[in-house]
PDB file of C-alpha atoms in Angstrom:
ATOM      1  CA  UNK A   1      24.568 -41.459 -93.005  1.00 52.00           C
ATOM      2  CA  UNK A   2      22.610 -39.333 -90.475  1.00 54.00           C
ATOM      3  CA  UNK A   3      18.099 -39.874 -90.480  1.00 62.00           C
ATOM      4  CA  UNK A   4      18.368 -36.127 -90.247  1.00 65.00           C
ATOM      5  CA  UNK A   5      17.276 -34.125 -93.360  1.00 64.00           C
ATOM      6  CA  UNK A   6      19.553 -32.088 -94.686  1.00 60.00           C
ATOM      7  CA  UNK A   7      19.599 -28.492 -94.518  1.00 59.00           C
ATOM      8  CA  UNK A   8      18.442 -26.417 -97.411  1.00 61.00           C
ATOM      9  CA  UNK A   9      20.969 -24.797 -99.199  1.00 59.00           C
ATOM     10  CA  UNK A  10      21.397 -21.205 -98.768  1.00 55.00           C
ATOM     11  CA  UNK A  11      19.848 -18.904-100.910  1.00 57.00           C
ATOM     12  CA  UNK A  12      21.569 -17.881-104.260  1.00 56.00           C
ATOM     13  CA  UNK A  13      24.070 -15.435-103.849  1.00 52.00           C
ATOM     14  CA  UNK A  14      24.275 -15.536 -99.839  1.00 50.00           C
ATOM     15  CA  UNK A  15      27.623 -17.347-100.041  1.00 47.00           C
ATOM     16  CA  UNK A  16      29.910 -17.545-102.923  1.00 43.00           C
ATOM     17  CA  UNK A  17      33.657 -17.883-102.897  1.00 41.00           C
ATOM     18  CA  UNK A  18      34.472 -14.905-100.822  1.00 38.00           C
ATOM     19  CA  UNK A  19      32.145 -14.911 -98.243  1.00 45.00           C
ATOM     20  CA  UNK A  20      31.672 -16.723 -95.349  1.00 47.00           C
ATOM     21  CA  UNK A  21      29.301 -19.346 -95.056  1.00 50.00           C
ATOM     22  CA  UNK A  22      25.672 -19.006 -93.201  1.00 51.00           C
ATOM     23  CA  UNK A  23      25.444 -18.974 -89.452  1.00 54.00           C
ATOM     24  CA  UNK A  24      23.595 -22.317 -88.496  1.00 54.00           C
ATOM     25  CA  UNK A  25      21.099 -22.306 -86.034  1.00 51.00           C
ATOM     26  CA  UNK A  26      21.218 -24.767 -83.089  1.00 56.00           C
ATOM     27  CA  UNK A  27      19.062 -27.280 -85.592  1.00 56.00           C
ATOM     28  CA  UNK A  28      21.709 -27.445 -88.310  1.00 59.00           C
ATOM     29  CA  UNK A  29      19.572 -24.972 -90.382  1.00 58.00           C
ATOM     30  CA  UNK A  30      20.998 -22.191 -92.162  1.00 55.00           C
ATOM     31  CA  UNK A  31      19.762 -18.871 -89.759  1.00 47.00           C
ATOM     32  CA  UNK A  32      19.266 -15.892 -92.782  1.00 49.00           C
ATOM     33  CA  UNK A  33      21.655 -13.579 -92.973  1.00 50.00           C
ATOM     34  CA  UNK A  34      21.969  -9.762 -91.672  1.00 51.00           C
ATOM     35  CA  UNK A  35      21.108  -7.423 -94.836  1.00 56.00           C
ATOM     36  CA  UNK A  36      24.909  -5.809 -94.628  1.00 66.00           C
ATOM     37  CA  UNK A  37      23.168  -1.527 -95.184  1.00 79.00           C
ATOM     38  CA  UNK A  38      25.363   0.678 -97.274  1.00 90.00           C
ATOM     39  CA  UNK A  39      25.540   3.962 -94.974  1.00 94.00           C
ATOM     40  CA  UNK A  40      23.652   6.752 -96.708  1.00 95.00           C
ATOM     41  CA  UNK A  41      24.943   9.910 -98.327  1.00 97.00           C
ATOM     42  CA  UNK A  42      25.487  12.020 -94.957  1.00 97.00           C
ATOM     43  CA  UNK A  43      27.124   9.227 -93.520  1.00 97.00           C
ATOM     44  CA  UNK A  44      29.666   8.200 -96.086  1.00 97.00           C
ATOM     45  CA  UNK A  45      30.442  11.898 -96.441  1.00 97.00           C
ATOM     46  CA  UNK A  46      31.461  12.445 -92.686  1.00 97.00           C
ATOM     47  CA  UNK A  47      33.315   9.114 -93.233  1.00 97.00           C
ATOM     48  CA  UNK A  48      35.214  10.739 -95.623  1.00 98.00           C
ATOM     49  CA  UNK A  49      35.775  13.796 -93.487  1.00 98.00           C
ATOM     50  CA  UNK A  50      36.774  11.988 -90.457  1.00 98.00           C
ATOM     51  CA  UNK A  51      39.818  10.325 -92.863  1.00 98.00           C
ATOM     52  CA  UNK A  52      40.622  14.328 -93.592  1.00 97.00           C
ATOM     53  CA  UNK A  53      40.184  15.382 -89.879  1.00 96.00           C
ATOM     54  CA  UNK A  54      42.869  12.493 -89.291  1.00 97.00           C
ATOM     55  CA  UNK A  55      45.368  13.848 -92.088  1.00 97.00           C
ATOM     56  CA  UNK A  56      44.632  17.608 -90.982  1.00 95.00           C
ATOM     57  CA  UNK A  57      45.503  16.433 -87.143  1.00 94.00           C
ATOM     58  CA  UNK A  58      48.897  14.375 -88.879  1.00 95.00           C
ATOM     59  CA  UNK A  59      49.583  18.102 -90.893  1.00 94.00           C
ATOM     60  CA  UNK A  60      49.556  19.562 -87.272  1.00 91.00           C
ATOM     61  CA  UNK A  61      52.449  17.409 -86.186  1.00 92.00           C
ATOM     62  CA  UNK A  62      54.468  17.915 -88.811  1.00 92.00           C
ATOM     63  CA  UNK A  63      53.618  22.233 -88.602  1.00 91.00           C
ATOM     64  CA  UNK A  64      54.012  22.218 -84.478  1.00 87.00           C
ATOM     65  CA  UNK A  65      57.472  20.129 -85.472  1.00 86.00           C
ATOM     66  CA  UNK A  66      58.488  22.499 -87.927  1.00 88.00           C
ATOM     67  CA  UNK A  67      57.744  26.058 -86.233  1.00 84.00           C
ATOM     68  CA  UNK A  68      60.322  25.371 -83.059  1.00 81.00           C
ATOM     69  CA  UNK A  69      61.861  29.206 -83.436  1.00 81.00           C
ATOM     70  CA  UNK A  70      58.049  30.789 -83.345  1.00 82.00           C
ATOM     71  CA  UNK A  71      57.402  28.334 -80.602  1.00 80.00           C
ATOM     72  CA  UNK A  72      60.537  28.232 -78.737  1.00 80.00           C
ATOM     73  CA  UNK A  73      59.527  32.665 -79.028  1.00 81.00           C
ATOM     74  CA  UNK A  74      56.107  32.203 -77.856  1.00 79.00           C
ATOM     75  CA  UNK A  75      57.431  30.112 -74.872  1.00 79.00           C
ATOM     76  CA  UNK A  76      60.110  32.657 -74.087  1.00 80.00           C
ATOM     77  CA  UNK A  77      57.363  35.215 -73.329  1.00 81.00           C
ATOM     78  CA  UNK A  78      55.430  32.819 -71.746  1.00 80.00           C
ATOM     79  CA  UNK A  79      57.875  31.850 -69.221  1.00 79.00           C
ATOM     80  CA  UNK A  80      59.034  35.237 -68.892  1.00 79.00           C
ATOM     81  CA  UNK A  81      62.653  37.106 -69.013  1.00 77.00           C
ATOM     82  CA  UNK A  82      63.556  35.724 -66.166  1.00 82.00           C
ATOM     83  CA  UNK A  83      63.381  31.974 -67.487  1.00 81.00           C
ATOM     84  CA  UNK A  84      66.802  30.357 -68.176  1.00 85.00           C
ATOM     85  CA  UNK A  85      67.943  28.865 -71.308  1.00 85.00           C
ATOM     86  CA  UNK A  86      67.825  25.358 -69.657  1.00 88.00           C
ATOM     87  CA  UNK A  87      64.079  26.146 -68.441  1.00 85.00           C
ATOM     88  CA  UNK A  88      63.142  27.525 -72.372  1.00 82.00           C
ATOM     89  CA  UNK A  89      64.702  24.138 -73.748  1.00 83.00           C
ATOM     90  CA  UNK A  90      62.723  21.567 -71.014  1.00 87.00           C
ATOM     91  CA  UNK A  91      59.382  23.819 -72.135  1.00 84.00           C
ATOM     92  CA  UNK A  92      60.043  23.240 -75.658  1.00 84.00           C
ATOM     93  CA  UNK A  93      61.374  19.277 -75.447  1.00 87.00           C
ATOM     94  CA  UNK A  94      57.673  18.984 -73.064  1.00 87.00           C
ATOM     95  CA  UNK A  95      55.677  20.347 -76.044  1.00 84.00           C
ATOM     96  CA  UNK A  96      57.255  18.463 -78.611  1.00 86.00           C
ATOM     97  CA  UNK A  97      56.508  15.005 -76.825  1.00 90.00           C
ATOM     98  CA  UNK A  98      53.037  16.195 -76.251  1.00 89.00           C
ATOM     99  CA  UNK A  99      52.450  17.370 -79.442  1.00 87.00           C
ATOM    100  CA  UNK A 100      53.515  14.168 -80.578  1.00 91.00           C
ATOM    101  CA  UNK A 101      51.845  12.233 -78.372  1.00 94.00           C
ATOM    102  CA  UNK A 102      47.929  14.369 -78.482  1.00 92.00           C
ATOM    103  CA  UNK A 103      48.625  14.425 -82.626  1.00 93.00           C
ATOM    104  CA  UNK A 104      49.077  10.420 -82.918  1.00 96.00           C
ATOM    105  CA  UNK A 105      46.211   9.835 -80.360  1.00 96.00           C
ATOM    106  CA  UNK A 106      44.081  12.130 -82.336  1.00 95.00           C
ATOM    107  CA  UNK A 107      45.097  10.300 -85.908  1.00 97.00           C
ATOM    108  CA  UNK A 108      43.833   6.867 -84.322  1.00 97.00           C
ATOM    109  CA  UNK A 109      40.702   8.349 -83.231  1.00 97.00           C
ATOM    110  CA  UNK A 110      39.641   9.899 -86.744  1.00 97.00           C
ATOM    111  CA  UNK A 111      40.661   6.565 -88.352  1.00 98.00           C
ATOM    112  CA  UNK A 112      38.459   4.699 -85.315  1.00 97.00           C
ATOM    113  CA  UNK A 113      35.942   6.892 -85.760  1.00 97.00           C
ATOM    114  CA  UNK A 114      35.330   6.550 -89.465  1.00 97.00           C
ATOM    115  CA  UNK A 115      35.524   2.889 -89.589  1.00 97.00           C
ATOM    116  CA  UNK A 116      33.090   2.471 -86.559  1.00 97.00           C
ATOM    117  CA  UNK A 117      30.791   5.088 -88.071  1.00 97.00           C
ATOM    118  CA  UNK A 118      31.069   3.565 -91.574  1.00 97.00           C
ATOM    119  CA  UNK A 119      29.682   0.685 -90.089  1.00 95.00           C
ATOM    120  CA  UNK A 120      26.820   2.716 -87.968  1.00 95.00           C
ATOM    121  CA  UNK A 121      27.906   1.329 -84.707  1.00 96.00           C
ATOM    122  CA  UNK A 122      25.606   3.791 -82.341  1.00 96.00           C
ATOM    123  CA  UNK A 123      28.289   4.000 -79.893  1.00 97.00           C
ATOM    124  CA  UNK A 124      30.814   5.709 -82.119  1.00 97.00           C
ATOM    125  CA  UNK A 125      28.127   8.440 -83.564  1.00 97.00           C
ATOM    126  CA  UNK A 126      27.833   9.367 -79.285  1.00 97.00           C
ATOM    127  CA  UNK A 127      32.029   8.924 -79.172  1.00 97.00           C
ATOM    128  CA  UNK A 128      32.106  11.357 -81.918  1.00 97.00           C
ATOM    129  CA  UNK A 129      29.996  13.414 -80.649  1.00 97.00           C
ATOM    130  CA  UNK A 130      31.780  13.792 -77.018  1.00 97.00           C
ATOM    131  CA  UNK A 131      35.373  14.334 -79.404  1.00 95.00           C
ATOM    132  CA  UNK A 132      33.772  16.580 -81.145  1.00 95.00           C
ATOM    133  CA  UNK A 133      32.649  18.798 -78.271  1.00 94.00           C
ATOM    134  CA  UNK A 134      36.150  18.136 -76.348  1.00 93.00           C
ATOM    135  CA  UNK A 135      37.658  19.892 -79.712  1.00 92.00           C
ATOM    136  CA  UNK A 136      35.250  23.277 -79.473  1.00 92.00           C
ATOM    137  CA  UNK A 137      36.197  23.524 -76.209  1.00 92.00           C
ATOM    138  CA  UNK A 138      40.336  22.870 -76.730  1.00 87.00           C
ATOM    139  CA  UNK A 139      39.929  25.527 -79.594  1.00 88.00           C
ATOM    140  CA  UNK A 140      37.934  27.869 -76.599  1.00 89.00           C
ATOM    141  CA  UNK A 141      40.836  27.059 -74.723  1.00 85.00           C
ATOM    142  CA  UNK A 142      43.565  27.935 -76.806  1.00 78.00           C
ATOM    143  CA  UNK A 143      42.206  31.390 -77.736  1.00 81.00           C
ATOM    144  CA  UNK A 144      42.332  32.434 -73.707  1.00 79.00           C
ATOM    145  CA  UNK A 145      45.753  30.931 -73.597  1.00 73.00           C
ATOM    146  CA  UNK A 146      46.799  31.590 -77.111  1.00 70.00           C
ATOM    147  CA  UNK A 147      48.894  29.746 -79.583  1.00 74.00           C
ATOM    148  CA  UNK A 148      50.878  30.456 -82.683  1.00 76.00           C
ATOM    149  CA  UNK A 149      48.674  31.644 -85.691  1.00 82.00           C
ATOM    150  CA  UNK A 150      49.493  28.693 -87.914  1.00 83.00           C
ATOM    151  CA  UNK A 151      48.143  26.404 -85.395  1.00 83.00           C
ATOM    152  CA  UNK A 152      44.746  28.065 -84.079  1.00 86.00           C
ATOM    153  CA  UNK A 153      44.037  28.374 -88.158  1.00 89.00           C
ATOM    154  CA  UNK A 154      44.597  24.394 -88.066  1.00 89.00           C
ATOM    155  CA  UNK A 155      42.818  23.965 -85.266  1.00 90.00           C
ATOM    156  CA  UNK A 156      39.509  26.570 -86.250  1.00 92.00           C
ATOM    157  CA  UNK A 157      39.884  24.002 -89.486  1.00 94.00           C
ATOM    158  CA  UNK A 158      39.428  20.906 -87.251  1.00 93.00           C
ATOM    159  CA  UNK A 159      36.821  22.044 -85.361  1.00 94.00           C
ATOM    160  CA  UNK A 160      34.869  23.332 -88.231  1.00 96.00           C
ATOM    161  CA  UNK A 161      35.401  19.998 -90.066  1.00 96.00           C
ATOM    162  CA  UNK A 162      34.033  18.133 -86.500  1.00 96.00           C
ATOM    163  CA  UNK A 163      30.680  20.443 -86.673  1.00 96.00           C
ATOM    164  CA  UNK A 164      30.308  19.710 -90.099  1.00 97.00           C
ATOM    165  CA  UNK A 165      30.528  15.783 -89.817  1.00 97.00           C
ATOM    166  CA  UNK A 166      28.299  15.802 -86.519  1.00 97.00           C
ATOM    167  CA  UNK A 167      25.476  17.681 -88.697  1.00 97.00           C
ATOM    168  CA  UNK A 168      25.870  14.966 -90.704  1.00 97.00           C
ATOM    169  CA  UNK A 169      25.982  11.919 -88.019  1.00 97.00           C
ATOM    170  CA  UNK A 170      22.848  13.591 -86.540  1.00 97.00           C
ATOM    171  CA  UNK A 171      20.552  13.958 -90.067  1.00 97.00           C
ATOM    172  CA  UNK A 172      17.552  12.085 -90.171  1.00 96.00           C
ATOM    173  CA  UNK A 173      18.693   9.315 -92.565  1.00 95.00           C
ATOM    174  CA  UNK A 174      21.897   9.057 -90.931  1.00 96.00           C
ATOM    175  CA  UNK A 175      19.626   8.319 -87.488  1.00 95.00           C
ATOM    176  CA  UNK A 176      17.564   5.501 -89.495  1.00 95.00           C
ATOM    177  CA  UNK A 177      20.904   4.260 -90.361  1.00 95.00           C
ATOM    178  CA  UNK A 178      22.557   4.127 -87.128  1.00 95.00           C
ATOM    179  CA  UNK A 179      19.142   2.305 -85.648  1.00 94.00           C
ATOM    180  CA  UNK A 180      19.044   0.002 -88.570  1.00 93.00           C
ATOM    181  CA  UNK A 181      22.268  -1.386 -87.955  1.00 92.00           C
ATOM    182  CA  UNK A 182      22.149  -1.462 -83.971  1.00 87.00           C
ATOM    183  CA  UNK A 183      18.450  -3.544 -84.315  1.00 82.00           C
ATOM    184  CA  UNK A 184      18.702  -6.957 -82.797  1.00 81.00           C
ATOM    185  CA  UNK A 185      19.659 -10.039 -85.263  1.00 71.00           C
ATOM    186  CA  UNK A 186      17.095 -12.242 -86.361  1.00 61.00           C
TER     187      UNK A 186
END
């Protein structure tokens, strides 16, 4: 038997069977725990759209996948008459790979992005913010360069969907949110 008192217990409800136990402090007393804030409205709806933005972005694999003769045509002109079969088929087996490769990076960063947000890490409302910004200006991009209709229609969609979910990372109770969350533990 220890002369120390015993701790208190913890308060009712702080930990039942599925939760973890209380953090101790340094003098075996049970520190209170961090009120866990549900995100509000704005937030848990660009949560929501994030998990869309990363379905839309796996729909534009599958489309860029599916449309090799309009691409395999648009790279034809690109290239020029001049351009060799040989030439055509390296374009096309380039774009596939980085289709592939931009469309699964861009699925992991929706998911990342709504989970981090969900949560109202600070640092993923900026991240968000940059991607989101990055997108206006891909979609700026590909209407100098141009693309094939069915993709600059999915990617108007994405960036529409971005602007949408940054008005809502940026509202005023999404803000209170984010700084509630980020405030130093007790």
């Amino acid at each position: 038997m220890s002369d120390q008192p015993a701790p208190p217990p913890p308060p009712p409800g702080s930990a039942g069977p599925y939760q973890s136990a209380p953090q101790m402090s340094p003098d075996g007393y049970a520190a209170p725990p961090r009120a866990q804030l549900s995100p509000p409205k704005p937030v848990d709806l660009a949560v929501k759209l994030m998990y869309a933005g990363a379905a839309l972005s796996a729909v534009n694999i599958v489309v860029s996948l599916l449309s090799k003769s309009a691409i395999k045509d648009d790279i034809t002109d690109r290239l020029g008459n001049s351009a060799t079969q040989k030439e055509i088929d390296s374009a096309f087996a380039s774009f596939n790979v980085q289709t592939i490769f931009a469309g699964v990076i861009a699925v992991v960063l929706w998911v990342l992005m709504a989970r981090f947000n969900q949560l109202g890490k600070t640092w993923a409302r900026i991240v968000a913010t940059v991607l989101g910004g990055i997108s206006v200006l891909s979609l700026l991009a590909g209407l100098v360069v141009g693309t094939i209709p069915v993709l600059l229609v999915i990617q108007v969609l994405v960036v529409a969907l971005a602007v949408v979910i940054l008005v809502l990372l940026w509202k005023r109770e999404s803000s209170a949110y984010y700084k509630a969350q980020s405030a130093p533990r007790a």
